[in-house]
Coordinates of N, CA and C in Angstrom, one line a residue:
X1 N -3.2 -20.1 -17.5 CA -2.5 -19.5 -16.4 C -1.6 -18.4 -17.0
X2 N -1.5 -17.4 -16.1 CA -0.6 -16.3 -16.5 C 0.4 -16.1 -15.3
X3 N 1.7 -15.9 -15.7 CA 2.7 -15.8 -14.7 C 3.4 -14.5 -14.8
X4 N 3.6 -13.8 -13.6 CA 4.3 -12.5 -13.6 C 5.4 -12.6 -12.6
X5 N 6.4 -11.7 -12.8 CA 7.5 -11.5 -11.9 C 7.0 -10.8 -10.6
X6 N 7.4 -11.2 -9.5 CA 7.0 -10.6 -8.2 C 8.1 -9.6 -7.9
X7 N 7.8 -8.3 -7.9 CA 8.7 -7.2 -7.6 C 8.8 -6.8 -6.2
X8 N 7.7 -7.0 -5.5 CA 7.6 -6.5 -4.0 C 6.6 -7.4 -3.3
X9 N 6.9 -7.7 -2.1 CA 6.0 -8.5 -1.3 C 6.0 -7.9 0.2
X10 N 4.9 -7.5 0.6 CA 4.7 -7.0 2.0 C 3.6 -7.8 2.6
X11 N 3.9 -8.4 3.8 CA 2.9 -9.2 4.5 C 2.4 -8.5 5.7
X12 N 1.0 -8.6 5.9 CA 0.4 -8.0 7.0 C -0.4 -9.1 7.8
X13 N 0.0 -9.3 9.0 CA -0.7 -10.3 9.8 C -2.1 -9.9 10.1
X14 N -3.0 -10.8 10.2 CA -4.4 -10.4 10.4 C -4.9 -10.9 11.8
X15 N -4.0 -11.5 12.6 CA -4.4 -12.0 13.9 C -4.0 -11.0 15.0
X16 N -3.8 -9.8 14.7 CA -3.5 -8.8 15.7 C -4.2 -7.5 15.3
X17 N -4.2 -6.5 16.2 CA -5.0 -5.3 16.0 C -4.2 -4.3 15.0
X18 N -2.9 -4.3 15.1 CA -2.2 -3.3 14.3 C -2.1 -3.8 12.8
X19 N -1.9 -2.8 11.9 CA -1.9 -3.1 10.5 C -0.5 -2.9 10.0
X20 N 0.5 -3.2 10.8 CA 1.9 -3.0 10.4 C 2.3 -4.1 9.5
X21 N 2.9 -3.8 8.4 CA 3.4 -4.8 7.4 C 4.9 -5.0 7.5
X22 N 5.3 -6.2 7.0 CA 6.8 -6.5 6.9 C 7.1 -6.7 5.5
X23 N 8.0 -5.8 4.9 CA 8.5 -6.0 3.6 C 9.5 -7.1 3.5
X24 N 9.2 -8.1 2.7 CA 10.1 -9.3 2.6 C 11.2 -8.9 1.6
X25 N 12.4 -9.4 1.9 CA 13.5 -9.2 1.0 C 13.6 -10.3 0.0
X26 N 13.1 -10.0 -1.2 CA 13.0 -11.0 -2.2 C 14.3 -11.3 -2.9
X27 N 14.6 -12.5 -3.1 CA 15.7 -12.9 -4.0 C 15.1 -13.0 -5.4
X28 N 14.0 -13.7 -5.4 CA 13.2 -13.8 -6.7 C 11.8 -14.2 -6.3
X29 N 10.9 -14.1 -7.2 CA 9.5 -14.5 -6.9 C 8.6 -14.5 -8.2
X30 N 7.6 -15.2 -8.1 CA 6.6 -15.3 -9.1 C 5.2 -15.2 -8.5
X31 N 4.3 -14.7 -9.3 CA 2.9 -14.7 -8.9 C 2.1 -15.2 -10.2
X32 N 1.3 -16.2 -9.9 CA 0.6 -16.9 -11.0 C -0.9 -16.8 -10.8
X33 N -1.6 -16.3 -11.9 CA -3.0 -16.2 -11.9 C -3.5 -17.5 -12.5
X34 N -4.2 -18.3 -11.7 CA -4.6 -19.6 -12.2 C -5.9 -19.5 -13.1
X35 N -6.4 -18.3 -13.2 CA -7.6 -18.0 -14.0 C -8.8 -18.9 -13.7
X36 N -8.9 -19.3 -12.5 CA -10.1 -20.0 -12.1 C -10.5 -19.6 -10.7
X37 N -11.7 -19.1 -10.5 CA -12.2 -18.7 -9.2 C -11.3 -17.6 -8.5
X38 N -10.7 -16.8 -9.3 CA -9.8 -15.7 -8.8 C -8.7 -16.2 -7.9
X39 N -8.2 -17.4 -8.2 CA -7.1 -18.0 -7.4 C -5.8 -17.7 -7.9
X40 N -4.9 -17.2 -7.0 CA -3.5 -16.8 -7.3 C -2.6 -17.6 -6.5
X41 N -1.4 -17.9 -7.0 CA -0.3 -18.5 -6.3 C 0.9 -17.6 -6.2
X42 N 1.4 -17.3 -5.0 CA 2.6 -16.5 -4.9 C 3.7 -17.4 -4.4
X43 N 4.8 -17.3 -5.1 CA 6.0 -18.1 -4.7 C 7.2 -17.1 -4.6
X44 N 7.8 -17.1 -3.4 CA 8.9 -16.2 -3.2 C 10.1 -16.9 -2.6
X45 N 11.3 -16.5 -3.0 CA 12.6 -16.9 -2.4 C 13.0 -15.8 -1.5
X46 N 13.2 -16.1 -0.2 CA 13.5 -15.1 0.8 C 14.7 -15.5 1.6
X47 N 15.3 -14.4 2.3 CA 16.4 -14.7 3.2 C 15.9 -15.4 4.4
X48 N 16.8 -16.0 5.2 CA 16.4 -16.8 6.4 C 15.6 -16.0 7.4
X49 N 15.9 -14.7 7.6 CA 15.2 -13.9 8.6 C 13.7 -13.8 8.2
X50 N 13.5 -13.5 6.9 CA 12.1 -13.3 6.5 C 11.4 -14.7 6.4
X51 N 12.1 -15.7 6.1 CA 11.5 -17.1 6.1 C 11.0 -17.4 7.5
X52 N 11.7 -17.0 8.5 CA 11.3 -17.3 9.9 C 10.0 -16.5 10.2
X53 N 9.9 -15.3 9.7 CA 8.7 -14.4 9.9 C 7.5 -15.1 9.2
X54 N 7.7 -15.5 8.0 CA 6.6 -16.2 7.3 C 6.2 -17.4 8.0
X55 N 7.1 -18.2 8.5 CA 6.8 -19.4 9.2 C 5.9 -19.1 10.4
X56 N 6.3 -18.0 11.1 CA 5.5 -17.6 12.3 C 4.1 -17.1 11.9
X57 N 4.0 -16.3 10.8 CA 2.7 -15.8 10.3 C 1.8 -17.0 9.8
X58 N 2.5 -18.1 9.3 CA 1.7 -19.2 8.8 C 1.2 -20.1 9.9
X59 N 1.7 -19.9 11.1 CA 1.4 -20.8 12.2 C -0.2 -20.9 12.4
X60 N -0.7 -22.0 12.5 CA -2.1 -22.3 12.6 C -2.9 -22.0 11.3
X61 N -2.2 -21.8 10.2 CA -2.8 -21.6 9.0 C -3.6 -20.2 8.9
X62 N -3.1 -19.2 9.6 CA -3.8 -17.9 9.6 C -3.8 -17.3 8.2
X63 N -4.9 -16.6 7.9 CA -4.9 -15.9 6.7 C -4.1 -14.6 6.8
X64 N -3.4 -14.2 5.8 CA -2.5 -13.0 5.8 C -2.8 -12.1 4.6
X65 N -2.7 -10.8 4.8 CA -2.9 -9.9 3.7 C -1.5 -9.7 3.1
X66 N -1.4 -9.9 1.8 CA -0.2 -9.7 1.0 C -0.3 -8.6 0.1
X67 N 0.5 -7.6 0.2 CA 0.6 -6.5 -0.8 C 1.7 -6.8 -1.7
X68 N 1.4 -6.9 -3.0 CA 2.4 -7.2 -4.0 C 2.5 -6.2 -5.1
X69 N 3.7 -6.1 -5.7 CA 3.8 -5.3 -6.9 C 4.3 -6.3 -7.9
X70 N 3.7 -6.2 -9.1 CA 4.0 -7.2 -10.2 C 4.9 -6.5 -11.2
X71 N 5.9 -7.2 -11.7 CA 6.8 -6.8 -12.8 C 7.9 -5.8 -12.4
X72 N 7.5 -4.6 -11.9 CA 8.5 -3.6 -11.5 C 8.0 -2.8 -10.3
X73 N 8.9 -2.3 -9.5 CA 8.5 -1.6 -8.3 C 7.6 -0.3 -8.5
X74 N 7.6 0.2 -9.7 CA 6.8 1.4 -10.0 C 5.3 1.1 -10.1
X75 N 5.0 -0.1 -10.4 CA 3.6 -0.5 -10.6 C 2.8 -0.4 -9.3
X76 N 1.5 -0.1 -9.5 CA 0.6 0.0 -8.4 C 0.5 -1.3 -7.6
X77 N 0.5 -1.2 -6.3 CA 0.4 -2.5 -5.5 C -1.0 -3.1 -5.6
X78 N -1.1 -4.4 -5.4 CA -2.4 -5.1 -5.3 C -2.4 -5.8 -4.0
X79 N -3.6 -6.0 -3.5 CA -3.8 -6.7 -2.2 C -4.3 -8.1 -2.5
X80 N -3.8 -9.1 -1.8 CA -4.3 -10.4 -1.8 C -4.5 -10.9 -0.4
X81 N -5.5 -11.8 -0.3 CA -5.8 -12.5 0.9 C -5.2 -13.9 0.7
X82 N -4.2 -14.3 1.5 CA -3.5 -15.5 1.2 C -3.3 -16.4 2.4
X83 N -3.0 -17.6 2.2 CA -2.7 -18.6 3.2 C -1.4 -19.3 2.8
X84 N -0.5 -19.4 3.7 CA 0.8 -20.0 3.4 C 0.5 -21.5 3.3
X85 N 1.0 -22.1 2.1 CA 0.9 -23.5 1.9 C 2.1 -24.3 2.2
X86 N 3.3 -23.7 1.9 CA 4.6 -24.4 2.1 C 5.6 -23.3 2.5
X87 N 6.5 -23.8 3.4 CA 7.7 -23.0 3.8 C 8.9 -24.0 3.7
X88 N 9.8 -23.7 2.8 CA 10.9 -24.7 2.6 C 12.3 -24.0 2.9
X89 N 13.1 -24.7 3.7 CA 14.4 -24.2 4.0 C 15.4 -24.7 2.9
X90 N 16.1 -23.7 2.3 CA 17.0 -24.1 1.2 C 18.4 -23.7 1.4
X91 N 19.0 -24.1 2.5 CA 20.3 -23.8 3.0 C 20.5 -22.3 3.2
X92 N 20.9 -21.5 2.2 CA 21.2 -20.1 2.4 C 20.0 -19.2 2.5
X93 N 18.9 -19.7 1.9 CA 17.6 -18.9 1.9 C 16.5 -19.9 2.0
X94 N 15.3 -19.4 1.7 CA 14.1 -20.3 1.8 C 13.1 -19.9 0.7
X95 N 12.1 -20.8 0.6 CA 11.1 -20.6 -0.4 C 9.7 -20.7 0.3
X96 N 8.8 -19.8 -0.1 CA 7.5 -19.9 0.5 C 6.5 -19.9 -0.6
X97 N 5.4 -20.7 -0.5 CA 4.3 -20.7 -1.5 C 3.0 -20.4 -0.7
X98 N 2.3 -19.4 -1.3 CA 1.0 -19.0 -0.7 C 0.0 -19.1 -1.8
X99 N -1.3 -19.3 -1.4 CA -2.4 -19.3 -2.3 C -3.5 -18.4 -1.7
X100 N -4.1 -17.7 -2.7 CA -5.2 -16.8 -2.2 C -5.9 -16.1 -3.3
X101 N -6.6 -15.0 -2.9 CA -7.5 -14.3 -3.9 C -7.1 -12.8 -3.9
X102 N -7.2 -12.2 -5.1 CA -7.1 -10.8 -5.3 C -8.2 -10.1 -4.6
X103 N -7.9 -9.0 -3.9 CA -8.9 -8.3 -3.1 C -9.0 -6.8 -3.6
X104 N -10.2 -6.2 -3.6 CA -10.4 -4.9 -4.0 C -10.5 -3.9 -2.9
X105 N -10.7 -4.4 -1.6 CA -10.9 -3.6 -0.5 C -9.6 -2.9 -0.1
X106 N -9.8 -1.8 0.7 CA -8.7 -1.1 1.4 C -8.2 -2.1 2.4
X107 N -6.9 -2.0 2.7 CA -6.3 -2.9 3.7 C -6.9 -2.8 5.0
X108 N -7.2 -1.7 5.6 CA -7.9 -1.5 6.9 C -9.3 -2.1 6.9
X109 N -10.0 -1.9 5.8 CA -11.4 -2.5 5.7 C -11.3 -4.0 5.7
X110 N -10.3 -4.5 4.9 CA -10.1 -5.9 4.8 C -9.8 -6.6 6.1
X111 N -8.9 -5.9 6.9 CA -8.5 -6.4 8.2 C -9.7 -6.4 9.2
X112 N -10.5 -5.4 9.2 CA -11.7 -5.3 10.0 C -12.7 -6.4 9.7
X113 N -12.9 -6.7 8.4 CA -13.8 -7.7 7.9 C -13.3 -9.1 8.4
X114 N -12.0 -9.3 8.3 CA -11.4 -10.6 8.7 C -11.6 -10.8 10.2
X115 N -11.4 -9.8 11.0 CA -11.6 -9.9 12.4 C -13.0 -10.1 12.8
X116 N -14.0 -9.5 12.0 CA -15.4 -9.7 12.3 C -15.8 -11.2 12.0
X117 N -15.2 -11.7 10.9 CA -15.6 -13.1 10.5 C -15.0 -14.1 11.5
X118 N -13.8 -13.8 12.1 CA -13.3 -14.6 13.1 C -14.2 -14.6 14.4
X119 N -14.6 -13.4 14.7 CA -15.5 -13.3 15.9 C -16.8 -14.1 15.7
X120 N -17.3 -14.2 14.4 CA -18.5 -14.9 14.1 C -18.2 -16.4 14.0
X121 N -16.9 -16.8 14.3 CA -16.6 -18.2 14.4 C -16.1 -18.9 13.1
X122 N -15.9 -18.1 12.1 CA -15.4 -18.6 10.8 C -14.0 -19.2 10.9
X123 N -13.7 -20.3 10.3 CA -12.4 -20.9 10.3 C -11.6 -20.1 9.2
X124 N -10.2 -20.3 9.3 CA -9.3 -19.6 8.4 C -9.6 -20.0 7.0
X125 N -9.8 -21.2 6.7 CA -10.1 -21.7 5.4 C -11.4 -21.1 4.8
X126 N -12.4 -20.9 5.7 CA -13.7 -20.3 5.3 C -13.4 -18.8 4.9
X127 N -12.6 -18.1 5.7 CA -12.3 -16.7 5.5 C -11.6 -16.6 4.2
X128 N -10.7 -17.4 3.9 CA -9.9 -17.4 2.6 C -10.9 -17.6 1.4
X129 N -11.8 -18.5 1.6 CA -12.7 -18.9 0.5 C -13.9 -18.0 0.3
X130 N -14.0 -17.0 1.2 CA -15.2 -16.1 1.1 C -15.1 -15.3 -0.2
X131 N -13.9 -15.3 -0.8 CA -13.8 -14.7 -2.1 C -14.4 -13.3 -2.2
X132 N -15.0 -13.0 -3.3 CA -15.6 -11.7 -3.5 C -16.7 -11.3 -2.6
X133 N -17.3 -12.3 -1.9 CA -18.3 -12.0 -0.9 C -17.8 -11.6 0.5
X134 N -16.5 -11.5 0.6 CA -15.9 -11.2 1.9 C -16.3 -9.8 2.4
X135 N -16.5 -8.9 1.6 CA -16.8 -7.5 2.0 C -18.3 -7.3 2.3
X136 N -19.1 -8.4 2.2 CA -20.6 -8.2 2.4 C -20.9 -8.2 3.9

């Protein structure tokens, strides 16, 4: 496993037509490459307002597009297709844990593909597990 500091996290809901993202106000965060099947774990400590947004995005286990920057804000962003696994209230702030896959597609192409797969009747877990075959 490889662990990196999370420098930026922007979440894009995939259950609506717009592609507007919400930048999360990170207190701290990690991103872990599990080095198996392209699986990554994103853990972030957020303020209460952003924690509420993540809770809403995670409702019904919807897949979310996460744009992250690793180590420092100047680094190029990477896109991940993630599903929220846990949201924890920690008094002054909160913690969120997401699991997903690194994606190579453009954000708009990725959103269109997810919407197409939903129309085909795919479940959220199936969409997340489509892995590198998602763009096919």
